[in-house]
Short mmCIF file of C-alpha atoms and ligand atoms in Angstrom, two decimals:
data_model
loop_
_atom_site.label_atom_id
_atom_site.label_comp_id
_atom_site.label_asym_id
_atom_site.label_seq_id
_atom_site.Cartn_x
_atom_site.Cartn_y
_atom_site.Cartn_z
CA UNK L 1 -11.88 4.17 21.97
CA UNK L 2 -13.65 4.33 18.24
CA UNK L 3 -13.69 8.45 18.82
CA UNK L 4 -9.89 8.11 20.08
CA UNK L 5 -9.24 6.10 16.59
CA UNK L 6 -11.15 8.77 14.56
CA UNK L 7 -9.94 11.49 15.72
CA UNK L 8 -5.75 10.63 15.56
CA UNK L 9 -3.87 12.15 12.72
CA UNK L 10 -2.61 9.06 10.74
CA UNK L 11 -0.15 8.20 8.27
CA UNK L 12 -0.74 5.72 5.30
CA UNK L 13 2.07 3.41 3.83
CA UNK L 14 0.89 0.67 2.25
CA UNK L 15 -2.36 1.48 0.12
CA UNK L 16 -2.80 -0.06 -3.90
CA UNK L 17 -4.47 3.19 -5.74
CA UNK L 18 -6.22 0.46 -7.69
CA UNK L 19 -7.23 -0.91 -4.41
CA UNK L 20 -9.32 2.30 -3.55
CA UNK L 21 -12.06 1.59 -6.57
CA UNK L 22 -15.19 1.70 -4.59
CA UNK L 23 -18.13 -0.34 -6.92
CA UNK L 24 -19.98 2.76 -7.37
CA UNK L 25 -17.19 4.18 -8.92
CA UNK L 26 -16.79 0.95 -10.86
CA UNK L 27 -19.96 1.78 -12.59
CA UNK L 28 -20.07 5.44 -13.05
CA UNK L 29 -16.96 5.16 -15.36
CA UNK L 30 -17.93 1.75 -17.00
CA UNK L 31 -21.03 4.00 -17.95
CA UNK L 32 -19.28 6.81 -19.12
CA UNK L 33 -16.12 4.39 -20.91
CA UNK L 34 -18.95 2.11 -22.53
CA UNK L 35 -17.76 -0.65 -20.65
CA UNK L 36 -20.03 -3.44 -19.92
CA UNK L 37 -19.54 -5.13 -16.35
CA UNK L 38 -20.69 -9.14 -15.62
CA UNK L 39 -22.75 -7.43 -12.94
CA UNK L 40 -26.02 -5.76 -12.77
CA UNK L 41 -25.13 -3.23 -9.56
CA UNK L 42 -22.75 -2.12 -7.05
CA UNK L 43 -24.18 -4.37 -4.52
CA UNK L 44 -24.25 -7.48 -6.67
CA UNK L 45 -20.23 -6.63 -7.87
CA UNK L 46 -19.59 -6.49 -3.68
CA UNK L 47 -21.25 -10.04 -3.02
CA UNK L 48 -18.94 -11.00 -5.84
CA UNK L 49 -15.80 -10.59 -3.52
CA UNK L 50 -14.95 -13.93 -2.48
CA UNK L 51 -11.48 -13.67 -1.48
CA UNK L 52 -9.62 -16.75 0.45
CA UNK L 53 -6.07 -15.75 -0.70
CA UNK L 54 -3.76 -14.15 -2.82
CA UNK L 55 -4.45 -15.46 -6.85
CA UNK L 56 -8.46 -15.10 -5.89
CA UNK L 57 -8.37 -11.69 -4.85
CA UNK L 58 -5.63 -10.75 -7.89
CA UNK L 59 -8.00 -11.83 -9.92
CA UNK L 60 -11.00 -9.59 -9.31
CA UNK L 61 -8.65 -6.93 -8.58
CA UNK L 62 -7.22 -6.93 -11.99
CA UNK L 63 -10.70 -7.30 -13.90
CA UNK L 64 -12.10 -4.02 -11.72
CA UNK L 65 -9.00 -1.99 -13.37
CA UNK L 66 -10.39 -2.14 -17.09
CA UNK L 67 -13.05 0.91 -16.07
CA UNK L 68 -9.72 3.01 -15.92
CA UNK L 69 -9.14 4.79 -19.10
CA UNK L 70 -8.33 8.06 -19.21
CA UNK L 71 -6.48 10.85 -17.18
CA UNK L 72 -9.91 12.43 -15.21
CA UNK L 73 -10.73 8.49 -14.33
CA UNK L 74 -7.54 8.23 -12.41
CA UNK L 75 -7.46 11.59 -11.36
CA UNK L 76 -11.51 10.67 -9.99
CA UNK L 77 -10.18 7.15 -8.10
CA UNK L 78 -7.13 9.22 -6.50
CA UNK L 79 -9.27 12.34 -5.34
CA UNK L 80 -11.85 10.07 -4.31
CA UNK L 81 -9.47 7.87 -2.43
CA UNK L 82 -7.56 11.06 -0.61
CA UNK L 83 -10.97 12.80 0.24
CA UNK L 84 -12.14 9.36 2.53
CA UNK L 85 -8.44 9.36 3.78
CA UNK L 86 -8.59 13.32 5.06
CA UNK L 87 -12.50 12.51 6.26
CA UNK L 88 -10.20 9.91 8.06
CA UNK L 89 -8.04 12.19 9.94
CA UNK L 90 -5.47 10.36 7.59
CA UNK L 91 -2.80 13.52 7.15
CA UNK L 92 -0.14 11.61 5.20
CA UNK L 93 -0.07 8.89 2.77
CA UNK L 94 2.55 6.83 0.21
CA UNK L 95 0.37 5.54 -2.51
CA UNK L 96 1.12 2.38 -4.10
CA UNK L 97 0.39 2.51 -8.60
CA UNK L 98 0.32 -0.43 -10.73
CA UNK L 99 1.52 1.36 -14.42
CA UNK L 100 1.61 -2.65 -15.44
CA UNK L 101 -2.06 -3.09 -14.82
CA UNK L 102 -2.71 -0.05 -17.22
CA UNK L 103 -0.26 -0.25 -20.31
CA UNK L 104 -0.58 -4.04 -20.72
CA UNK L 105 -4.38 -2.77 -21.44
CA UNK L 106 -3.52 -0.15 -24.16
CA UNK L 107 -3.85 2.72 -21.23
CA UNK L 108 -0.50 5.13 -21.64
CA UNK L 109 1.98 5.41 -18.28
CA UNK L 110 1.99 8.97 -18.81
CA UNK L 111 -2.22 9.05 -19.07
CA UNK L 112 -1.62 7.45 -15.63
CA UNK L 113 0.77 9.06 -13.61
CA UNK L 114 -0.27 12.35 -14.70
CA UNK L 115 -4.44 11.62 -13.49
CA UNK L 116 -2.71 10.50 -10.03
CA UNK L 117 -0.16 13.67 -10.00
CA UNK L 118 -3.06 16.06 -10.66
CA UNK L 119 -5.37 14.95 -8.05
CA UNK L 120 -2.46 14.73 -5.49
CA UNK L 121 -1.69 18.12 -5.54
CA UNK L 122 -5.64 19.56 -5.48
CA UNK L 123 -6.20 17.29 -2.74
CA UNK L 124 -3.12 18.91 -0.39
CA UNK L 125 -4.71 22.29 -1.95
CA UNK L 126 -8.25 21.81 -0.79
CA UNK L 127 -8.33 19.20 1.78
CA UNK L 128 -4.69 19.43 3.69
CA UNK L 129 -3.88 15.62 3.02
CA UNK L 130 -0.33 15.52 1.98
CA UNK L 131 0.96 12.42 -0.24
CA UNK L 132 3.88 10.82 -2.13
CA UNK L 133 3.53 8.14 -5.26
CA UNK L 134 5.57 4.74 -5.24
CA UNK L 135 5.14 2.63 -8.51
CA UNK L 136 5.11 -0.49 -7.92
CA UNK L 137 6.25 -3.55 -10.62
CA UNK L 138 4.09 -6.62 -10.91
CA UNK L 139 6.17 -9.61 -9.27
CA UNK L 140 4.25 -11.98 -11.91
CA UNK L 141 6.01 -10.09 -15.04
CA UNK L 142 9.27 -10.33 -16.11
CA UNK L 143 12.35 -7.63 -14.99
CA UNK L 144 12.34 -6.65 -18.30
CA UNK L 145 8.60 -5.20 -18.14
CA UNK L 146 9.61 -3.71 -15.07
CA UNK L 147 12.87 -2.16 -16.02
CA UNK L 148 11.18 -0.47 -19.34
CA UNK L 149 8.53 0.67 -17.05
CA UNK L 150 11.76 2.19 -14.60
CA UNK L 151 12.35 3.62 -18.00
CA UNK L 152 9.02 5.01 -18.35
CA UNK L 153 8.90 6.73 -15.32
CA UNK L 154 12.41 9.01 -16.29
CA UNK L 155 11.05 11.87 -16.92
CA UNK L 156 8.79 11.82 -14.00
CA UNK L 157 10.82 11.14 -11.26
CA UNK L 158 10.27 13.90 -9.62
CA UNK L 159 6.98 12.84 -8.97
CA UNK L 160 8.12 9.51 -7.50
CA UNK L 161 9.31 9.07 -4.07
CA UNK L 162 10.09 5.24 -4.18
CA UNK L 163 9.89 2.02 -5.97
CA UNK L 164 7.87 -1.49 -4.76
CA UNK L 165 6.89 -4.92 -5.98
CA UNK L 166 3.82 -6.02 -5.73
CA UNK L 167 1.14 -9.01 -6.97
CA UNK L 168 1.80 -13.02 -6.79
CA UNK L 169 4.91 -13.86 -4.60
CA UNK L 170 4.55 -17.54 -5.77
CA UNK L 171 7.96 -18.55 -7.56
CA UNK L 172 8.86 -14.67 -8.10
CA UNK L 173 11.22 -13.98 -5.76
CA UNK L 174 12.93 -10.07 -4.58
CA UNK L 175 16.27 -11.46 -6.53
CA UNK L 176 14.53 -11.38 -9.80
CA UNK L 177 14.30 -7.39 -9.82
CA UNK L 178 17.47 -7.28 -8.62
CA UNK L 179 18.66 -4.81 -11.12
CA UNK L 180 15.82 -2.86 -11.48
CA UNK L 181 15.51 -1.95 -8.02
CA UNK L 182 19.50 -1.20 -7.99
CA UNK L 183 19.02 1.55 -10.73
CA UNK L 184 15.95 3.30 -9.10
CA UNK L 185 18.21 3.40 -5.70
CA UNK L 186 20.82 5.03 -8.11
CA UNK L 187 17.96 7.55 -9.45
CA UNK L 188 17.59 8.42 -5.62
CA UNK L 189 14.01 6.47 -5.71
CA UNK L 190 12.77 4.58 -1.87
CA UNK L 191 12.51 0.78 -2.12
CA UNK L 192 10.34 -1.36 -0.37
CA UNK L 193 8.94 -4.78 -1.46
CA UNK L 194 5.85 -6.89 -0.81
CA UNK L 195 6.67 -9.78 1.45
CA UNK L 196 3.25 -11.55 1.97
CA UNK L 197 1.75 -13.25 4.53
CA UNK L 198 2.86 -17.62 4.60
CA UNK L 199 4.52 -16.98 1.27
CA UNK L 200 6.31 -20.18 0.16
CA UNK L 201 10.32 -19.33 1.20
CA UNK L 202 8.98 -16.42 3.04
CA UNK L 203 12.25 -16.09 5.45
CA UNK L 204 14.15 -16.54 1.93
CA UNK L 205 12.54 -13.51 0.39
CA UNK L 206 12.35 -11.23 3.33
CA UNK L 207 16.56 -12.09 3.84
CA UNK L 208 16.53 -11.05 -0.07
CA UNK L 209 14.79 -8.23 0.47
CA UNK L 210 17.15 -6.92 3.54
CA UNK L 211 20.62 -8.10 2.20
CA UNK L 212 20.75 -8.54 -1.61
CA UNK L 213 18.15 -5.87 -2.80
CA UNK L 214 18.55 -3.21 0.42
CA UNK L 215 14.98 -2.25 1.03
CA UNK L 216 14.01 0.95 2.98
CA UNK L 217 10.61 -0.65 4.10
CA UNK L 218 9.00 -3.90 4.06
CA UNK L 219 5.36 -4.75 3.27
CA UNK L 220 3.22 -7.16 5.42
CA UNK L 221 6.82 -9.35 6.81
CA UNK L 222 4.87 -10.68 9.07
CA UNK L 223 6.38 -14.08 8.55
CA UNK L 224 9.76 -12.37 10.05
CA UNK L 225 8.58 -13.16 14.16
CA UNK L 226 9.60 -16.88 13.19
CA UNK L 227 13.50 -16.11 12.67
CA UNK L 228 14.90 -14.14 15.63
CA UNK L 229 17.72 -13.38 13.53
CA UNK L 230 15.27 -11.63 10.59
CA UNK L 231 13.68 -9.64 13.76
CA UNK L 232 17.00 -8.86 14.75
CA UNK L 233 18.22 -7.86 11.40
CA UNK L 234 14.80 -5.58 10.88
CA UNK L 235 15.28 -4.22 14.09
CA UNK L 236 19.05 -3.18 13.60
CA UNK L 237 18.34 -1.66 10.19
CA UNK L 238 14.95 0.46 11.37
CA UNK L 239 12.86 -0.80 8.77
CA UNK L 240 9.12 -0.50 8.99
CA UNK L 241 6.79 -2.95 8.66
CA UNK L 242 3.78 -2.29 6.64
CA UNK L 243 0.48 -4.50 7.95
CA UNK L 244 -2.18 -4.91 6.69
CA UNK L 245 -4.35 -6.09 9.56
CA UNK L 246 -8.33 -7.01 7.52
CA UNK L 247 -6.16 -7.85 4.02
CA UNK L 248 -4.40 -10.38 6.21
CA UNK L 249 -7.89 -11.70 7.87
CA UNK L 250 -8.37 -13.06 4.04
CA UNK L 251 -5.09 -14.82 4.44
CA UNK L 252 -4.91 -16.08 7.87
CA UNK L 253 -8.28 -15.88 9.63
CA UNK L 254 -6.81 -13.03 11.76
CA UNK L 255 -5.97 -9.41 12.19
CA UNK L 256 -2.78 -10.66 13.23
CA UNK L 257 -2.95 -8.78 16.68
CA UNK L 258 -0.85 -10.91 18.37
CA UNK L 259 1.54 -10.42 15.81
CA UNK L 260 1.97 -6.49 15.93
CA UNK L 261 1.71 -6.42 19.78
CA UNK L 262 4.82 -8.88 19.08
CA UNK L 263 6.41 -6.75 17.12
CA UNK L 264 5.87 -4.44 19.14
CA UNK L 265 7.44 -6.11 22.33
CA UNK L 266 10.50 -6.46 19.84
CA UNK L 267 10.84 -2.99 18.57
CA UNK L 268 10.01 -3.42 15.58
CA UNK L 269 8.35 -0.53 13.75
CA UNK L 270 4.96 -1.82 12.67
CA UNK L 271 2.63 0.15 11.40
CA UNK L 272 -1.38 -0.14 10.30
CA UNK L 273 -2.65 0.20 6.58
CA UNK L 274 -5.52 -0.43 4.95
CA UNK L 275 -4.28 -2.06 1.25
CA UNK L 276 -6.63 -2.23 -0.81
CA UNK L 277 -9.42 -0.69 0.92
CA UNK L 278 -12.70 -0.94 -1.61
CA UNK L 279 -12.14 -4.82 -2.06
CA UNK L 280 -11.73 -5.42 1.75
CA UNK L 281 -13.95 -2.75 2.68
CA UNK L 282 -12.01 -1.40 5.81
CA UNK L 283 -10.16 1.93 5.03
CA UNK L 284 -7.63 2.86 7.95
CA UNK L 285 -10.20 3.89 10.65
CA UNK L 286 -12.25 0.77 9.92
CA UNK L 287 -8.55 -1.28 9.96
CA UNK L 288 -7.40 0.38 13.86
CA UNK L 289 -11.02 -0.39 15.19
CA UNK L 290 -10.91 -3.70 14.33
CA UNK L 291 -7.50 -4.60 15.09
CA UNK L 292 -8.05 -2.52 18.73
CA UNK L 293 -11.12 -4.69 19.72
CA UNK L 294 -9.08 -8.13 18.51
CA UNK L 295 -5.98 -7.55 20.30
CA UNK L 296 -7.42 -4.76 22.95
CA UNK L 297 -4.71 -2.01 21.80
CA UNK L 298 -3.98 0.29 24.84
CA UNK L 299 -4.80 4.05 22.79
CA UNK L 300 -0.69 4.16 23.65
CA UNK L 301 -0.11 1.34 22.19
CA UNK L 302 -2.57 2.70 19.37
CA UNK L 303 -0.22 5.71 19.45
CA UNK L 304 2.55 4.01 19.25
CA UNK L 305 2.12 2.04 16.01
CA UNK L 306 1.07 5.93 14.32
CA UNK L 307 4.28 7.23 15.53
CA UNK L 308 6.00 3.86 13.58
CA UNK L 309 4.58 5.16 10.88
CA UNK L 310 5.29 8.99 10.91
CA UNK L 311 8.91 7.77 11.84
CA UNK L 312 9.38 5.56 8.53
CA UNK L 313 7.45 7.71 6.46
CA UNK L 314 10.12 8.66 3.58
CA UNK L 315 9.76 11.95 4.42
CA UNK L 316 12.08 14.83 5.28
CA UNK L 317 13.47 14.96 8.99
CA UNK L 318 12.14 17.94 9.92
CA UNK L 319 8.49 17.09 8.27
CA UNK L 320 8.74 13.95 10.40
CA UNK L 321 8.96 16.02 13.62
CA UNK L 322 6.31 18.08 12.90
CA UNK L 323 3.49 15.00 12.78
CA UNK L 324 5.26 13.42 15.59
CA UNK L 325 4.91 16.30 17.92
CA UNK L 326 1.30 16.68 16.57
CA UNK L 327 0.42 13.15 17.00
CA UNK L 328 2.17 13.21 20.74
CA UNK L 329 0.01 16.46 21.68
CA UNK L 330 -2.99 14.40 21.03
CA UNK L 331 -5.38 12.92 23.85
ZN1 ZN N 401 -0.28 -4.61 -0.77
#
């Protein structure tokens, strides 16, 4: 089953660039940046991970970011990130960037984007992986920062595929970027929002997220099995379900198996991602193992959630097809 895992093409939807910092890296550019880190090794900054839900985690997350300064350092974190995804078998991926994280720290968006861009094409040259950029606003700023950051991002929207919201839920609900996310869908950007796992007014924000803002994805939703009308609505519409099964095990003491094979059962297009792989150390072949041995995933049912997420991949038709028919022909 573990060899079946490994070797099935796989798409990525729901993976924080920022996420991807593996401690080693943490050091080599705190070395080179003259940064000093609170920790004396790689090791020692891993034992530091003591996650138990959302704010803890946001909070190392957000400290591991100030190594980032220049273009090559997030060009290094993105190659680095798409060369374990392609060792991965991991053909396709949407990558989630935080811009907020970087110019609230003096870094410039375009110092950003353009590290990310640059590695993003080398990496389809020289390894095959194929991938798309979403920026994603912080939830925990206000829709001002995000809409100037909307702003930002004009002259590269060609490098964009789609828009998301991301960081603390708590008290910022999807109606607050209302208007931001209505001009990116009028730019011809993808939406999809974070709607974490036993949020308060969960079913609230994931009926936002549907009817007032007019997602093409969701992230995580889990919390949509407890309103048959949500699963009904989600269902209807075809919108995929990002899940995150080892980022939720912080959350909920689970990989949330039951859930998915639910979700499955409903017809609901879940698919597996890894998040923020470095913190949670599970990248997507560690994520589908896991998950497989909790909820013992038949490899069709294993196929089955890859094919979700081939199908809501924001893609072009005919690109869809193609991984589809590649990911049916395997055995
Ligand atoms: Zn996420």
């Amino acid at each position: 089953m573990q060899a079946f895992i490994e070797g099935m093409p796989k798409a990525e939807l729901h993976v924080h660039i920022e996420g991807t910092l593996e401690p080693e890296l943490s050091f080599a550019l705190a070395e080179k940046n003259g940064i000093e880190l609170p920790f004396d090794s790689p090791e020692a900054l891993i034992a530091a991970y003591d996650f138990h839900d959302l704010p803890s985690f946001l909070t190392i997350y957000y400290a591991g970011m100030s190594v980032l300064i220049d273009e090559s350092d997030f060009y290094k974190l993105t190659w680095d990130y798409l060369e374990k995804a392609a060792s991965q078998n991991v053909v396709y991926t949407e990558i989630f960037f935080d811009p907020q994280g970087h110019t609230s720290r003096g870094v410039a968006f375009e110092t950003v984007i353009t590290g990310i861009r640059k590695a993003q094409v080398d990496a389809e040259q020289k390894l095959g992986i194929r991938s798309q950029l979403i920026m994603c606003f912080l939830r925990d700023m206000s829709a001002e920062s995000a809409m100037e950051h909307l702003q930002m991002a004009k002259p590269y929207l060609g490098w964009l595929v789609g828009v998301g919201l991301d960081s603390d839920e708590y008290n910022n609900p999807p109606v607050k970027f209302k208007d931001v996310f209505a001009l990116a869908k009028q730019w011809g950007l993808k939406l999809t929002m974070h709607c974490d796992v036993n949020q308060k007014n969960t079913l609230d924000h994931i009926r936002q997220v549907i009817e007032v803002i007019g997602v093409d994805r969701i992230d995580h939703g889990v919390n949509s099995l407890e309103s048959d009308e949500l699963c009904e609505l989600i269902v209807e519409k075809q919108l995929g379900l990002t899940v995150c099964p080892v980022s939720n095990r912080f959350v909920v003491q689970s990989l949330t198996a039951n859930e998915i094979r639910t979700m499955l059962d409903k017809g609901m297009l879940a698919t597996i991602n890894s998040d923020d792989p470095a913190y949670f150390r599970a990248y997507m072949n560690e994520n589908l193992i896991e998950l497989q041995q909790e909820g013992d995933f038949s490899q069709s049912e294993l196929k089955t959630l890859m094919a979700n997420a081939f199908k809501v991949t924001w893609l072009p038709e005919e690109d869809k097809a193609a991984y589809l028919a590649k990911l049916d022909a395997y055995q």
